[in-house]
């Protein structure tokens, strides 16, 4: 199993550009989440999904969109990038059964100029 | 609003020392508390705690939860340079799977 994969690993954008961060998992997990991590701060929840077709906002959703058309994929879209969105983005997935252990992808380091 | 506070923010010790990291929380309808280790990449899971007073142990690491006083501690004995990392505490409310993270404790172990 590859676990949780994210692409790209690094990205540089100009203010106003749009892009999609990709996330996929092959563990058949129902729950998937996107977090951002800024220096000196823990991870903050952006959006999450409890299953295909169902998404909801987390703590810091503004400027981001998500969709969940399949169990495996959970892309995060930046509609119009801003310097405040410079961060490291982590995708995570969790099984519906058992505990709340979240499996994290390797992260995407995004810089917005 | 759910809240997780970790202390200290940073800690520098020498190899062989024992350290205790603290995590206090406020959460609606608590389900579990999790500890993660992060070494300049994705967080890796250490422990999940759901019941008070039951110690979880893995090698030199151990953790315990106090649901009455709303805190958890992570102990690392006989520290090694490989223990240098940010240690993150997170809580999960109710039946949700979303996690609220603390800001982490940066542990540096010097040789």
mmCIF file of C-alpha atoms in Angstrom:
data_model
loop_
_atom_site.group_PDB
_atom_site.id
_atom_site.type_symbol
_atom_site.label_atom_id
_atom_site.label_comp_id
_atom_site.label_asym_id
_atom_site.label_seq_id
_atom_site.Cartn_x
_atom_site.Cartn_y
_atom_site.Cartn_z
ATOM 1 C CA UNK A 1 0.000 0.000 0.000
ATOM 2 C CA UNK A 2 1.238 3.484 -0.813
ATOM 3 C CA UNK A 3 -0.771 4.971 2.065
ATOM 4 C CA UNK A 4 -1.512 8.667 1.586
ATOM 5 C CA UNK A 5 0.157 10.357 -1.357
ATOM 6 C CA UNK A 6 0.303 14.057 -2.175
ATOM 7 C CA UNK A 7 1.420 15.942 -5.248
ATOM 8 C CA UNK A 8 3.234 18.169 -5.869
ATOM 9 C CA UNK A 9 5.863 18.192 -3.107
ATOM 10 C CA UNK A 10 6.755 21.826 -3.780
ATOM 11 C CA UNK A 11 4.946 24.628 -5.602
ATOM 12 C CA UNK A 12 5.541 28.322 -6.142
ATOM 13 C CA UNK A 13 2.605 30.463 -7.242
ATOM 14 C CA UNK A 14 2.064 34.107 -7.990
ATOM 15 C CA UNK A 15 -0.676 36.022 -6.222
ATOM 16 C CA UNK A 16 -3.992 35.423 -7.958
ATOM 17 C CA UNK A 17 -3.077 32.132 -9.582
ATOM 18 C CA UNK A 18 -5.143 29.041 -8.950
ATOM 19 C CA UNK A 19 -4.028 25.478 -8.476
ATOM 20 C CA UNK A 20 -5.068 22.115 -7.100
ATOM 21 C CA UNK A 21 -3.183 20.090 -4.522
ATOM 22 C CA UNK A 22 -3.760 16.403 -5.054
ATOM 23 C CA UNK A 23 -4.296 13.821 -2.329
ATOM 24 C CA UNK A 24 -5.005 10.117 -2.709
ATOM 25 C CA UNK A 25 -5.175 7.167 -0.337
ATOM 26 C CA UNK A 26 -5.382 3.457 -1.043
ATOM 27 C CA UNK A 27 -6.508 2.264 2.380
ATOM 28 C CA UNK A 28 -10.237 2.583 1.657
ATOM 29 C CA UNK A 29 -10.583 5.152 4.447
ATOM 30 C CA UNK A 30 -13.846 7.038 4.642
ATOM 31 C CA UNK A 31 -12.482 10.114 6.399
ATOM 32 C CA UNK A 32 -10.062 12.507 4.754
ATOM 33 C CA UNK A 33 -8.831 15.906 5.885
ATOM 34 C CA UNK A 34 -6.662 18.796 4.773
ATOM 35 C CA UNK A 35 -4.482 20.680 7.256
ATOM 36 C CA UNK A 36 -2.088 23.562 6.924
ATOM 37 C CA UNK A 37 0.938 24.055 9.124
ATOM 38 C CA UNK A 38 2.576 27.425 9.646
ATOM 39 C CA UNK A 39 5.819 28.085 11.550
ATOM 40 C CA UNK A 40 5.369 27.821 15.308
ATOM 41 C CA UNK A 41 1.851 26.539 14.970
ATOM 42 C CA UNK A 42 0.314 23.140 14.993
ATOM 43 C CA UNK A 43 -1.803 21.813 12.179
ATOM 44 C CA UNK A 44 -5.035 23.644 11.458
ATOM 45 C CA UNK A 45 -7.947 21.936 9.776
ATOM 46 C CA UNK A 46 -9.023 23.440 6.435
ATOM 47 C CA UNK A 47 -11.681 21.035 5.123
ATOM 48 C CA UNK A 48 -12.646 17.476 5.751
ATOM 49 C CA UNK A 49 -14.788 14.739 4.254
ATOM 50 C CA UNK A 50 -16.605 11.866 5.910
ATOM 51 C CA UNK A 51 -17.184 10.011 2.662
ATOM 52 C CA UNK A 52 -17.583 10.375 -1.081
ATOM 53 C CA UNK A 53 -19.841 13.297 -1.895
ATOM 54 C CA UNK A 54 -19.710 14.762 1.632
ATOM 55 C CA UNK A 55 -17.428 17.610 2.655
ATOM 56 C CA UNK A 56 -17.429 20.208 5.402
ATOM 57 C CA UNK A 57 -15.426 23.191 6.570
ATOM 58 C CA UNK A 58 -12.787 23.101 9.237
ATOM 59 C CA UNK A 59 -11.160 25.888 11.214
ATOM 60 C CA UNK A 60 -9.616 27.866 8.314
ATOM 61 C CA UNK A 61 -11.644 27.187 5.120
ATOM 62 C CA UNK A 62 -11.547 30.608 3.456
ATOM 63 C CA UNK A 63 -9.828 30.641 0.079
ATOM 64 C CA UNK A 64 -10.004 26.885 -0.379
ATOM 65 C CA UNK A 65 -12.438 24.483 -2.017
ATOM 66 C CA UNK A 66 -12.627 20.711 -1.867
ATOM 67 C CA UNK A 67 -14.591 17.929 -3.472
ATOM 68 C CA UNK A 68 -14.799 14.200 -2.883
ATOM 69 C CA UNK A 69 -16.043 12.356 -5.926
ATOM 70 C CA UNK A 70 -14.359 9.068 -4.985
ATOM 71 C CA UNK A 71 -13.270 7.430 -1.736
ATOM 72 C CA UNK A 72 -9.639 7.563 -2.828
ATOM 73 C CA UNK A 73 -9.192 11.194 -3.882
ATOM 74 C CA UNK A 74 -9.591 14.462 -2.004
ATOM 75 C CA UNK A 75 -8.160 17.432 -3.943
ATOM 76 C CA UNK A 76 -7.741 20.878 -2.420
ATOM 77 C CA UNK A 77 -8.229 23.876 -4.696
ATOM 78 C CA UNK A 78 -6.817 27.333 -4.169
ATOM 79 C CA UNK A 79 -9.063 29.637 -6.161
ATOM 80 C CA UNK A 80 -6.944 32.798 -6.123
ATOM 81 C CA UNK A 81 -3.690 32.321 -4.243
ATOM 82 C CA UNK A 82 -2.623 34.888 -1.647
ATOM 83 C CA UNK A 83 0.688 35.243 0.233
ATOM 84 C CA UNK A 84 -1.175 34.315 3.436
ATOM 85 C CA UNK A 85 -1.636 30.849 1.956
ATOM 86 C CA UNK A 86 2.096 30.205 1.988
ATOM 87 C CA UNK A 87 2.299 27.121 4.165
ATOM 88 C CA UNK A 88 2.883 23.398 4.292
ATOM 89 C CA UNK A 89 -0.236 21.434 3.465
ATOM 90 C CA UNK A 90 -0.906 17.943 4.790
ATOM 91 C CA UNK A 91 -3.604 15.553 3.721
ATOM 92 C CA UNK A 92 -4.696 12.821 6.134
ATOM 93 C CA UNK A 93 -7.048 9.877 6.140
ATOM 94 C CA UNK A 94 -8.715 7.841 8.872
ATOM 95 C CA UNK A 95 -10.724 4.670 8.914
ATOM 96 C CA UNK A 96 -14.342 4.868 10.019
ATOM 97 C CA UNK A 97 -13.797 1.906 12.294
ATOM 98 C CA UNK A 98 -11.503 1.794 15.311
ATOM 99 C CA UNK A 99 -9.772 4.846 16.717
ATOM 100 C CA UNK A 100 -8.930 8.259 15.369
ATOM 101 C CA UNK A 101 -5.384 7.620 14.232
ATOM 102 C CA UNK A 102 -4.856 9.765 11.174
ATOM 103 C CA UNK A 103 -2.377 8.761 8.484
ATOM 104 C CA UNK A 104 -0.637 11.746 6.970
ATOM 105 C CA UNK A 105 0.710 12.301 3.496
ATOM 106 C CA UNK A 106 4.233 13.689 3.005
ATOM 107 C CA UNK A 107 3.030 17.268 2.595
ATOM 108 C CA UNK A 108 3.132 19.986 -0.062
ATOM 109 C CA UNK A 109 5.223 23.090 0.564
ATOM 110 C CA UNK A 110 3.478 26.012 -1.119
ATOM 111 C CA UNK A 111 4.926 29.488 -1.565
ATOM 112 C CA UNK A 112 2.795 32.327 -2.882
ATOM 113 C CA UNK A 113 4.723 35.358 -4.089
ATOM 114 C CA UNK B 1 -14.188 26.249 20.569
ATOM 115 C CA UNK B 2 -11.859 23.299 21.073
ATOM 116 C CA UNK B 3 -8.441 24.217 22.409
ATOM 117 C CA UNK B 4 -5.167 22.373 22.967
ATOM 118 C CA UNK B 5 -2.229 23.948 24.799
ATOM 119 C CA UNK B 6 1.185 22.317 24.927
ATOM 120 C CA UNK B 7 4.076 23.163 27.187
ATOM 121 C CA UNK B 8 6.878 23.874 27.111
ATOM 122 C CA UNK B 9 7.112 25.346 23.619
ATOM 123 C CA UNK B 10 10.697 24.197 23.363
ATOM 124 C CA UNK B 11 13.082 22.113 25.382
ATOM 125 C CA UNK B 12 16.798 21.417 25.089
ATOM 126 C CA UNK B 13 18.268 18.441 26.953
ATOM 127 C CA UNK B 14 21.303 16.187 26.776
ATOM 128 C CA UNK B 15 21.325 12.554 25.812
ATOM 129 C CA UNK B 16 20.248 10.345 28.661
ATOM 130 C CA UNK B 17 17.965 12.915 30.255
ATOM 131 C CA UNK B 18 14.292 12.225 30.929
ATOM 132 C CA UNK B 19 11.725 14.698 29.630
ATOM 133 C CA UNK B 20 8.044 15.296 30.277
ATOM 134 C CA UNK B 21 5.891 17.077 27.726
ATOM 135 C CA UNK B 22 2.521 18.478 28.728
ATOM 136 C CA UNK B 23 -0.768 18.817 26.911
ATOM 137 C CA UNK B 24 -3.926 20.404 28.326
ATOM 138 C CA UNK B 25 -7.171 20.578 26.426
ATOM 139 C CA UNK B 26 -10.704 21.873 26.286
ATOM 140 C CA UNK B 27 -12.969 20.005 23.925
ATOM 141 C CA UNK B 28 -16.666 19.436 23.515
ATOM 142 C CA UNK B 29 -17.593 15.824 24.016
ATOM 143 C CA UNK B 30 -14.065 14.375 24.223
ATOM 144 C CA UNK B 31 -13.347 11.158 22.344
ATOM 145 C CA UNK B 32 -9.577 10.703 22.293
ATOM 146 C CA UNK B 33 -6.193 12.402 22.629
ATOM 147 C CA UNK B 34 -3.367 11.603 20.269
ATOM 148 C CA UNK B 35 0.370 12.223 20.302
ATOM 149 C CA UNK B 36 2.402 12.594 17.125
ATOM 150 C CA UNK B 37 6.122 13.027 16.420
ATOM 151 C CA UNK B 38 7.128 15.302 13.560
ATOM 152 C CA UNK B 39 10.662 15.379 12.153
ATOM 153 C CA UNK B 40 10.621 17.965 9.358
ATOM 154 C CA UNK B 41 8.072 15.917 7.454
ATOM 155 C CA UNK B 42 4.645 14.408 8.043
ATOM 156 C CA UNK B 43 3.573 13.689 11.627
ATOM 157 C CA UNK B 44 3.899 10.073 12.664
ATOM 158 C CA UNK B 45 1.535 8.529 15.148
ATOM 159 C CA UNK B 46 2.760 7.687 18.657
ATOM 160 C CA UNK B 47 -0.186 7.068 20.961
ATOM 161 C CA UNK B 48 -3.923 7.363 21.222
ATOM 162 C CA UNK B 49 -5.463 7.717 24.675
ATOM 163 C CA UNK B 50 -9.129 7.392 25.496
ATOM 164 C CA UNK B 51 -9.267 6.339 29.157
ATOM 165 C CA UNK B 52 -7.935 8.045 32.244
ATOM 166 C CA UNK B 53 -5.092 6.549 34.217
ATOM 167 C CA UNK B 54 -4.084 3.885 31.709
ATOM 168 C CA UNK B 55 -0.504 4.310 30.622
ATOM 169 C CA UNK B 56 0.417 3.638 27.030
ATOM 170 C CA UNK B 57 4.025 2.586 26.543
ATOM 171 C CA UNK B 58 6.291 2.077 23.561
ATOM 172 C CA UNK B 59 9.947 1.544 24.316
ATOM 173 C CA UNK B 60 11.277 4.645 26.051
ATOM 174 C CA UNK B 61 8.092 6.621 25.405
ATOM 175 C CA UNK B 62 5.019 6.551 27.585
ATOM 176 C CA UNK B 63 1.894 8.622 27.928
ATOM 177 C CA UNK B 64 -1.025 8.944 30.278
ATOM 178 C CA UNK B 65 -4.318 10.812 30.240
ATOM 179 C CA UNK B 66 -6.215 12.536 33.052
ATOM 180 C CA UNK B 67 -9.751 13.196 31.863
ATOM 181 C CA UNK B 68 -10.753 14.846 35.122
ATOM 182 C CA UNK B 69 -8.020 17.469 34.995
ATOM 183 C CA UNK B 70 -8.059 17.545 31.159
ATOM 184 C CA UNK B 71 -4.412 16.933 30.450
ATOM 185 C CA UNK B 72 -1.965 14.377 29.187
ATOM 186 C CA UNK B 73 1.776 13.934 29.543
ATOM 187 C CA UNK B 74 4.301 12.311 27.254
ATOM 188 C CA UNK B 75 7.432 10.980 28.931
ATOM 189 C CA UNK B 76 10.637 10.104 27.161
ATOM 190 C CA UNK B 77 13.323 8.376 29.204
ATOM 191 C CA UNK B 78 17.018 8.020 28.327
ATOM 192 C CA UNK B 79 16.643 10.496 25.469
ATOM 193 C CA UNK B 80 18.649 10.078 22.292
ATOM 194 C CA UNK B 81 19.524 12.550 19.545
ATOM 195 C CA UNK B 82 17.013 10.754 17.340
ATOM 196 C CA UNK B 83 14.255 11.901 19.675
ATOM 197 C CA UNK B 84 14.816 15.473 18.488
ATOM 198 C CA UNK B 85 11.537 16.503 16.871
ATOM 199 C CA UNK B 86 8.355 18.474 17.357
ATOM 200 C CA UNK B 87 5.856 16.561 19.468
ATOM 201 C CA UNK B 88 2.246 17.346 18.687
ATOM 202 C CA UNK B 89 -0.776 16.705 20.847
ATOM 203 C CA UNK B 90 -4.253 16.568 19.290
ATOM 204 C CA UNK B 91 -7.769 15.919 20.526
ATOM 205 C CA UNK B 92 -10.761 14.485 18.763
ATOM 206 C CA UNK B 93 -14.291 15.447 19.749
ATOM 207 C CA UNK B 94 -17.255 13.117 19.816
ATOM 208 C CA UNK B 95 -17.770 10.902 16.843
ATOM 209 C CA UNK B 96 -15.855 13.202 14.536
ATOM 210 C CA UNK B 97 -12.535 12.305 13.016
ATOM 211 C CA UNK B 98 -11.230 15.827 12.779
ATOM 212 C CA UNK B 99 -8.347 16.681 15.066
ATOM 213 C CA UNK B 100 -7.554 19.906 16.889
ATOM 214 C CA UNK B 101 -3.800 20.233 17.340
ATOM 215 C CA UNK B 102 -1.681 22.081 19.844
ATOM 216 C CA UNK B 103 1.232 24.172 18.612
ATOM 217 C CA UNK B 104 3.726 21.484 19.555
ATOM 218 C CA UNK B 105 6.817 21.146 21.721
ATOM 219 C CA UNK B 106 10.176 21.404 19.969
ATOM 220 C CA UNK B 107 12.513 18.925 21.662
ATOM 221 C CA UNK B 108 16.229 19.125 20.970
ATOM 222 C CA UNK B 109 18.482 16.406 22.362
ATOM 223 C CA UNK B 110 22.162 17.286 22.368
ATOM 224 C CA UNK B 111 24.881 14.612 22.281
#
